[in-house]
Every structure is written in structure tokens, then in C-alpha cells.
Coordinates of C-alpha atoms and ligand atoms in Angstrom, one line a residue:
X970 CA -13.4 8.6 -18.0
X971 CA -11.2 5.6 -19.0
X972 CA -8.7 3.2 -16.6
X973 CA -5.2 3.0 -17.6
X974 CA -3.8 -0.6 -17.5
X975 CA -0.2 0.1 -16.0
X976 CA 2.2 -2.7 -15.8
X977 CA 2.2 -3.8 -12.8
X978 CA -1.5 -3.6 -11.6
X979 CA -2.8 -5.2 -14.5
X980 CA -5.6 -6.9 -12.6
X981 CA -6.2 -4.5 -9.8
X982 CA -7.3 -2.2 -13.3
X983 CA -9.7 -3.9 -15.0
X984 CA -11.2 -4.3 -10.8
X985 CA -11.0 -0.5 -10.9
X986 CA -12.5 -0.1 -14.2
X987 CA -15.6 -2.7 -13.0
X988 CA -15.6 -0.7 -9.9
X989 CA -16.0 2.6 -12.0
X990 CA -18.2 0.5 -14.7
X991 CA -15.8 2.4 -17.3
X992 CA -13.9 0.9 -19.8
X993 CA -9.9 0.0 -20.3
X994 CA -7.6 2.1 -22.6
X995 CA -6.5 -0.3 -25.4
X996 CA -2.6 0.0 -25.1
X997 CA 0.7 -2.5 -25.2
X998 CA 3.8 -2.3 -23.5
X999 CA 7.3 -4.4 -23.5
X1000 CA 10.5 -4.1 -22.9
X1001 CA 13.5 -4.0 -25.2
X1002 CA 16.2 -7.1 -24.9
X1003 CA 18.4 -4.2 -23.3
X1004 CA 15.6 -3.7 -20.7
X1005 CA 14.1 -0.1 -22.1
X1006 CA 10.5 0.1 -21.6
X1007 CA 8.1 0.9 -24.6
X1008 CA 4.4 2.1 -24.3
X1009 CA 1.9 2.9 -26.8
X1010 CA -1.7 4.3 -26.7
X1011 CA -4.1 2.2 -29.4
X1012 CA -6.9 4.9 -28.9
X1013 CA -7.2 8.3 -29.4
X1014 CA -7.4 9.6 -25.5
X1015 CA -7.2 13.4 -26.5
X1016 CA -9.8 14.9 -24.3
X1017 CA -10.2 11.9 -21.9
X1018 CA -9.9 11.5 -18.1
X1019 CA -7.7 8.7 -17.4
X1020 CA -7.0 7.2 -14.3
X1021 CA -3.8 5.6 -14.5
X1022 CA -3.1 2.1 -12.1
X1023 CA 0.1 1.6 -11.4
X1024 CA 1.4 0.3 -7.7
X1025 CA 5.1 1.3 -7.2
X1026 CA 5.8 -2.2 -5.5
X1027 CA 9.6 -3.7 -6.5
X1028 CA 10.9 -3.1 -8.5
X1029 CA 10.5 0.1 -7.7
X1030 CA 12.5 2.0 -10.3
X1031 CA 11.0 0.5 -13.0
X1032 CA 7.7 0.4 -12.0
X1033 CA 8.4 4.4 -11.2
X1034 CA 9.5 4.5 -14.7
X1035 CA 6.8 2.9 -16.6
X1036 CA 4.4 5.2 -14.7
X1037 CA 6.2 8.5 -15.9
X1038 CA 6.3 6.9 -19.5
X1039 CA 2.6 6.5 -19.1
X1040 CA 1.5 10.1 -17.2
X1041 CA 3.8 11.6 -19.8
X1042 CA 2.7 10.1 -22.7
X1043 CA -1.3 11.0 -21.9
X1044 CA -0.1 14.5 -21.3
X1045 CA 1.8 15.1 -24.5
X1046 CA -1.1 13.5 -26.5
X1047 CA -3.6 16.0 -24.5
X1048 CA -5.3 14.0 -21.9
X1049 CA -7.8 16.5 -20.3
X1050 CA -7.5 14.9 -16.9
X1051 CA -5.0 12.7 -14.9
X1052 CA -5.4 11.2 -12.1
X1053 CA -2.8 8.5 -10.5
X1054 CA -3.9 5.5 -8.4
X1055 CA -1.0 3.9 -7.0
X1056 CA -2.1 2.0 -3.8
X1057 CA 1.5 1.3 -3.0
X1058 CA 3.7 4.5 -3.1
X1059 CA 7.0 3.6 -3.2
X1060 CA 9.9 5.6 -1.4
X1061 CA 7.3 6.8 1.7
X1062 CA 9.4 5.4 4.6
X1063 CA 12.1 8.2 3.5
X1064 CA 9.9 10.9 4.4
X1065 CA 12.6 12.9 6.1
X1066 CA 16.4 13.4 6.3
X1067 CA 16.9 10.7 9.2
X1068 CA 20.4 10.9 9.0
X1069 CA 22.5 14.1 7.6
X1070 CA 23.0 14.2 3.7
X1071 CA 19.8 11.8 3.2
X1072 CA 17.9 12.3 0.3
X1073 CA 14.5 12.3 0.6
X1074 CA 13.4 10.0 -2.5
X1075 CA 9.5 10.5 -1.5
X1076 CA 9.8 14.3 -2.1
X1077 CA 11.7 13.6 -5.5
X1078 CA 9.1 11.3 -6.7
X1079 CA 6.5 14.2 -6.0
X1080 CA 7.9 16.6 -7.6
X1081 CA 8.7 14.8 -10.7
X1082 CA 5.2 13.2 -10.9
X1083 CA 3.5 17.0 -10.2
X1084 CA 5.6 18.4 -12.8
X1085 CA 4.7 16.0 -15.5
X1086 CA 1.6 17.1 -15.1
X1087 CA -1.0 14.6 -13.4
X1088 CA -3.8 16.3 -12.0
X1089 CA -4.2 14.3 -8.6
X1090 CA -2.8 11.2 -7.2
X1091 CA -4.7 8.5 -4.8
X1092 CA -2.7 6.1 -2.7
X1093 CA -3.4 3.5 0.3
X1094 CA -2.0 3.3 3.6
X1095 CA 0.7 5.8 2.6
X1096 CA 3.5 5.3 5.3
X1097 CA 3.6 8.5 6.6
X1098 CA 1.0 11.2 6.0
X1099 CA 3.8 14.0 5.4
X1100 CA 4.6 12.6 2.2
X1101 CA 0.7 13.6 0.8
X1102 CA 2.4 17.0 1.6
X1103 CA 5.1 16.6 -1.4
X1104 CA 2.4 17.0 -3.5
X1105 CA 1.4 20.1 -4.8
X1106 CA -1.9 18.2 -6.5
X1107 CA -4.6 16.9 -4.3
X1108 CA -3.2 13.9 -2.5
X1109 CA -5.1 11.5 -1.1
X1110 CA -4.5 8.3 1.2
X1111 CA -7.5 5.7 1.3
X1112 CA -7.6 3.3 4.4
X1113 CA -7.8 -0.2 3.7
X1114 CA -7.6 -1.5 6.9
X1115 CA -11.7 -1.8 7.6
X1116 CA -11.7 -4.0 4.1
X1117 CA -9.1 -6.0 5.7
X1118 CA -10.3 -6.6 9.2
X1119 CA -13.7 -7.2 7.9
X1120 CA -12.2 -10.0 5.3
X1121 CA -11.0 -12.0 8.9
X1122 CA -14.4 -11.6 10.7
X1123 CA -16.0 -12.4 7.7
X1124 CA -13.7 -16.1 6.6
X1125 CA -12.1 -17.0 10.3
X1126 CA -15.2 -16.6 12.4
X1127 CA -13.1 -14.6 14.8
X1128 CA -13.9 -15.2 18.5
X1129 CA -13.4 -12.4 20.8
X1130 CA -11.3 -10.2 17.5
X1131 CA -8.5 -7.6 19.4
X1132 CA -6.8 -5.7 16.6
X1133 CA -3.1 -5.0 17.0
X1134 CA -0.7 -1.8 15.7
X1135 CA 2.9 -3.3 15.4
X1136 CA 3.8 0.1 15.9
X1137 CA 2.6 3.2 17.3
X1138 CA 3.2 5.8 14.9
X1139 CA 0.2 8.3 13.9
X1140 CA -0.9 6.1 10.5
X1141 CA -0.4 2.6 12.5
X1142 CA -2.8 3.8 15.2
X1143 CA -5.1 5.4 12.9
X1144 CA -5.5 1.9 10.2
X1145 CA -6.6 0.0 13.8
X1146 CA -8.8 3.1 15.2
X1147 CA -10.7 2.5 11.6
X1148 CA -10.6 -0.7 11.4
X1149 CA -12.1 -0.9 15.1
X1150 CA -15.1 1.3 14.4
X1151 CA -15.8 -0.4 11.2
X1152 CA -16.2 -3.6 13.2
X1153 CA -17.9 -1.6 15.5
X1154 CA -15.6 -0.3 18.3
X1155 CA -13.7 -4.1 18.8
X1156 CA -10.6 -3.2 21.4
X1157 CA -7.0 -2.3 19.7
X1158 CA -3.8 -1.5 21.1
X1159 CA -0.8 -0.3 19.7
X1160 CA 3.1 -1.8 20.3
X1161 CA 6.6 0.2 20.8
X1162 CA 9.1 -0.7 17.9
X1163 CA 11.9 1.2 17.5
X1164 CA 14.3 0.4 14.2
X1165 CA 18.3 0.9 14.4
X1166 CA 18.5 3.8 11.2
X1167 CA 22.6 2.3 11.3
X1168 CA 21.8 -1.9 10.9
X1169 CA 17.9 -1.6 9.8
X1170 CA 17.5 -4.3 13.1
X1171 CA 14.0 -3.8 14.7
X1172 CA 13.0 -4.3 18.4
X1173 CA 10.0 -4.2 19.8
X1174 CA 8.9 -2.8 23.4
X1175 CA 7.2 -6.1 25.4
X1176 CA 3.7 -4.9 26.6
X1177 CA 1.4 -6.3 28.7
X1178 CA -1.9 -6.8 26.4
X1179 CA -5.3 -8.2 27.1
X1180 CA -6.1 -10.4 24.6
X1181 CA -6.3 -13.9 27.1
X1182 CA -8.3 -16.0 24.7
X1183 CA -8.5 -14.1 22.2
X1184 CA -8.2 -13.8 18.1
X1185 CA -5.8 -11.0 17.7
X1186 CA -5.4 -9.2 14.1
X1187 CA -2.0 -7.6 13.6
X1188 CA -2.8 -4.4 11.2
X1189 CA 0.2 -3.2 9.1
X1190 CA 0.8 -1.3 5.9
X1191 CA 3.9 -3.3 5.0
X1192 CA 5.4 -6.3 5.2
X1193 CA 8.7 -6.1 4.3
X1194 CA 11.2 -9.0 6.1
X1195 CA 8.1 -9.8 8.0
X1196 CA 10.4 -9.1 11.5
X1197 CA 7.8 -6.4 12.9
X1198 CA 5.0 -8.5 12.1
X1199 CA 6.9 -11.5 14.0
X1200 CA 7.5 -9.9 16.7
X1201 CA 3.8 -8.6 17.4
X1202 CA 2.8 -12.1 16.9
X1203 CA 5.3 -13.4 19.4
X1204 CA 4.5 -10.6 22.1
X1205 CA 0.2 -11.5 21.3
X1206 CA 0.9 -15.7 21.7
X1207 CA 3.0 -15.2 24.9
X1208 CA 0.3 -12.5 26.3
X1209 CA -2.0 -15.8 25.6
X1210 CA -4.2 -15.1 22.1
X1211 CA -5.5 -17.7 20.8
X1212 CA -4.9 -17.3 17.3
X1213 CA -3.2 -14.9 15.2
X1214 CA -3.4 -13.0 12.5
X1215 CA -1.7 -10.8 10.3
X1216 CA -3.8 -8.4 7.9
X1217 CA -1.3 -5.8 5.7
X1218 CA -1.8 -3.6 3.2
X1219 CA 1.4 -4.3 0.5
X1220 CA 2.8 -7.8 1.2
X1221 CA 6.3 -7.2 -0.2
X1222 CA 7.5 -10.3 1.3
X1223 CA 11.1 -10.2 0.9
X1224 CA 13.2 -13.4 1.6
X1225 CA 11.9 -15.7 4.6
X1226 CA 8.8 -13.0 5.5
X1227 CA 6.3 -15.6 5.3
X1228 CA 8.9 -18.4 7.5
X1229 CA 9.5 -15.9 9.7
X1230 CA 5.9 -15.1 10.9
X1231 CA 4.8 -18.7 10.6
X1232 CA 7.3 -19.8 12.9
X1233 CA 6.4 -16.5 15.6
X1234 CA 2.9 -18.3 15.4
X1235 CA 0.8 -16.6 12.9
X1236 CA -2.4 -18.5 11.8
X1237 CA -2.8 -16.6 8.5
X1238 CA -1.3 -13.4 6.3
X1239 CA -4.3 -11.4 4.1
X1240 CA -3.5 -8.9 2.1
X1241 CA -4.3 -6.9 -0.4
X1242 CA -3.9 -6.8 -4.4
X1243 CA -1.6 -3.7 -3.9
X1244 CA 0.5 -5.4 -4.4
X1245 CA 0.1 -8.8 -6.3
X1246 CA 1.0 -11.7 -3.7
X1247 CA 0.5 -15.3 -2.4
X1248 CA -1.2 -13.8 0.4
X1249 CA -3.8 -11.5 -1.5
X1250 CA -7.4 -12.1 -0.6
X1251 CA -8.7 -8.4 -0.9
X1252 CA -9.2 -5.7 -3.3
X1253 CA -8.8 -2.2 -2.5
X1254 CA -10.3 -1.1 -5.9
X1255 CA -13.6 -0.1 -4.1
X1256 CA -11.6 2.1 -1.7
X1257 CA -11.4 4.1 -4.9
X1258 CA -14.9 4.0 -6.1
X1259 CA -15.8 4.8 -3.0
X1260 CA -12.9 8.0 -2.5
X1261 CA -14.0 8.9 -6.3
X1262 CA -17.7 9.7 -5.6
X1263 CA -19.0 13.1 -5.9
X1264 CA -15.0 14.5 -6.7
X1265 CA -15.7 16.6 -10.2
Ligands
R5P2653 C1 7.3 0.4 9.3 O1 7.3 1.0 10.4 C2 6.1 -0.2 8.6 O2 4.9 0.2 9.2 C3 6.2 -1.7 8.7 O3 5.9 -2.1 10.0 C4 7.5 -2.2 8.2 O4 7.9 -1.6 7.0 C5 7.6 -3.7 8.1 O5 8.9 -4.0 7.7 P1 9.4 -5.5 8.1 O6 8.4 -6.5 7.6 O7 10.7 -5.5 7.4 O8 9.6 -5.5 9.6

């Protein structure tokens, strides 16, 4: 078994391979002046399993692209086995046709990635577990959410920790339920945000939340605009935590993210290297090891 270096996870890789204790595939890449993407194997990989690491963070498309360049190419040059670890899956919020005539660019990816041939695909805090269904290759979602409320209680000394769901859709309350019982069984609680499908505006439900006192840990998978995280962390400081955090999967970070949750009162963002960031403090490359173990 080899690691496959992709593009945009360059680092998290060579953690995965270390992880594994396998070696890298020797291979270069660039990009033509007219923006085309080239990709070459330097080793023979006939017969290999390769595990290919590529996160599908923006820009999506290309990153989508340089991934089927990659899957394909080890298929046509008879890879025996491969298997896709990209912690952050792009197109998984459209799970669904929300609105009539929506395409469903989740599904799409799927089915192009299944019929190119990889043999399985692992991902991390997909956005919604339907997606996994799009697959018809074992699909897998890893939790990163006990790595991350662990990397808080470890470096901020946490007094009285409460971990908070910004939202409370089945994968938001699941990433705190884990997260509680890996810090074994700290309270949670989960918010009401409902997000306007027309102007993309979000609003969250005002609830009334114990945490007098207290260190609360917001628990997303994404931060996009950073608006949901804000307003948990605005909802937490007026309900009287002392401090707050913000621990998320893939830190996109678009425009004034970070501004926007500073000024709502948040102490500190961790993430993950998902998705490469200022904020990354944490590696999910274990989550693999750990998911790989004892699969043939
Ligand atoms: C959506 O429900 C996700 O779980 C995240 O909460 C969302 O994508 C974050 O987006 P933003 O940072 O733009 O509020």
C-alpha cells in the first residue's frame, strides 16, 4: 500500500503515509499557462493499493478535477486497489433538490468518482449522511470532533467545558454526542438555525442554555462566512460563558469569517488540516489509521 500526494493535501499525505508507516508515490503535477492540469506517475504502481489524498476544499472544481486526473490515471495504469480519502467532500450541502430543477451536485460527484473506478472513498464530517448513500462503493464518514474537543481540553485548560451544536441537524448532534463521550459524557446542547434557501441569510433560534461560567466549545463541520458560528457565540456570551470557543472541521473561511466571530466574542478557532488554514491545529490523518484497521 502507497499514499497518493494529491494537490491540495500535500501535507495532510505524507501525515497519512506516517500514520500508515507506508511510503509516498513519486509523482509531479502543474498546470499549463492556460490553467490545464498535468499529472504523472514516476513509479510503476501496477498492482498497488493506493490511497489517494485529496480534500475537495475551493476551489472546488479544480481540486475535483485533479482528483479524477489522479483516480483515473491509477486505474488506466492498473492500480489493484483505490481507495479515496478526501476529508472535505465538496458539494455535500446539496444533498437534495431544495428548490424544484436543483441539481444535486453531491450525487453527480458520486457517480462520476464510482464509475472511474475507485474502490471506496473515506471522508470527515460529511455534511449530511445521505450523501454516503450516492456511493455505490463503501463510503465512509470519520468523526473528528473527539480530536477536536480533546485539542481544547488539552491547550485552554477548560474550566467547566459545555460543547455546543450550532445547529440541530442529525450530523451536528451527533459530532457533540461524540465529542461528549470522548471527554467523558461533558454536557452538550444543540441550537435552532434555520437558513433562507432564497438570500442564503441564517438566523438562529435564541435558547436558553446553562453554561453560567462556563467554557463553551461551539462544534461545527464548516465554517463558511463564519455567520452560524457567530451567532452561537453571541447566544453562549449573553447566556453568560465565560469563554468561547469554536472547534470546526474544514475552515473555509470566506471573506470576514474570522472578523465576524472575533467580534461575536470568540476566544479561539481550531481546526483541522482538512482543509489547510490559519486556524489548523489538528490532524485528522489518525481518524484514518484508525478507520483503516483490520478493513482487507
Ligand atoms: C451548515 O448547516 C453547516 O453545518 C455549517 O454550520 C455552515 O455551513 C456554516 O456556514 P457559515 O459559516 O457560512 O455560517
Amino acid at each position: 500500500m502507497k499514499v497518493v500526494a494529491g494537490p491540495s493535501s500535500q501535507d495532510l499525505a505524507r501525515r497519512v503515509a506516517e500514520q500508515l508507516g507506508v511510503g509516498l508515490v513519486e509523482s509531479s503535477w502543474k498546470h499549463f499557462p492556460d490553467g490545464e492540469f498535468y499529472f504523472r506517475f514516476h513509479e510503476d504502481i501496477t498492482g498497488e493499493e493506493l490511497i489517494v489524498v485529496q480534500s475537495l476544499y475551493p476551489p472546488q472544481n479544480e481540486h475535483i478535477f485533479e482528483l479524477l486526473t489522479i483516480v483515473h490515471t491509477a486505474r488506466d495504469l492498473e492500480a489493484s486497489k483505490i481507495i479515496v480519502f478526501t476529508p472535505y467532500l465538496a458539494y455535500s450541502r446539496q444533498d437534495e433538490r431544495y428548490l424544484p430543477g436543483e441539481a444535486i451536485t453531491s450525487k453527480l460527484l458520486a457517480e462520476i468518482l464510482c464509475k472511474i473506478g475507485i474502490d471506496a472513498i473515506y471522508t470527515v464530517d460529511i455534511h449530511n449522511f445521505k450523501v454516503l448513500g450516492y456511493y455505490t462503493v463503501p463510503a465512509y464518514n470519520l468523526i473528528a470532533s473527539p480530536l477536536i474537543a480533546r485539542y481544547f481540553v488539552e491547550n485552554r485548560r477548560l474550566t467547566k467545558p459545555f460543547l455546543l451544536a450550532p445547529d440541530d441537524e442529525e450530523a451536528a448532534i451527533k459530532r457533540v454526542e461524540e465529542a461528549s463521550k470522548a471527554l467523558g459524557g461533558v454536557p452538550y446542547d444543540a441550537l435552532e438555525k434555520r437558513r433562507d434557501r432564497y438570500t442564503g441569510r441564517i438566523e438562529t433560534k435564541e435558547k436558553e442554555l446553562d453554561v453560567k461560567g462556563m467554557d463553551v466549545v461551539i462544534i461545527d463541520d464548516i465554517i463558511s462566512t463564519g455567520g452560524t458560528a457567530a451567532n452561537a457565540a453571541k447566544i453562549s456570551k449573553k447566556m453568560g460563558a465565560r469563554k468561547v470557543y469554536v472547534g470546526v472541521t474544514h475552515a473555509l473561511l470566506r471573506g470576514e469569517a474570522l472578523k465576524m466571530m472575533e467580534e461575536a466574542g470568540v476566544d479561539e478557532v481550531a481546526s483541522t488540516d482538512s482543509v489547510p488554514a490559519v486556524t489548523t491545529k489538528i490532524s485528522v490523518a489518525p481518524l484514518l489509521r484508525e478507520a483503516l484497521k483490520g478493513k482487507p
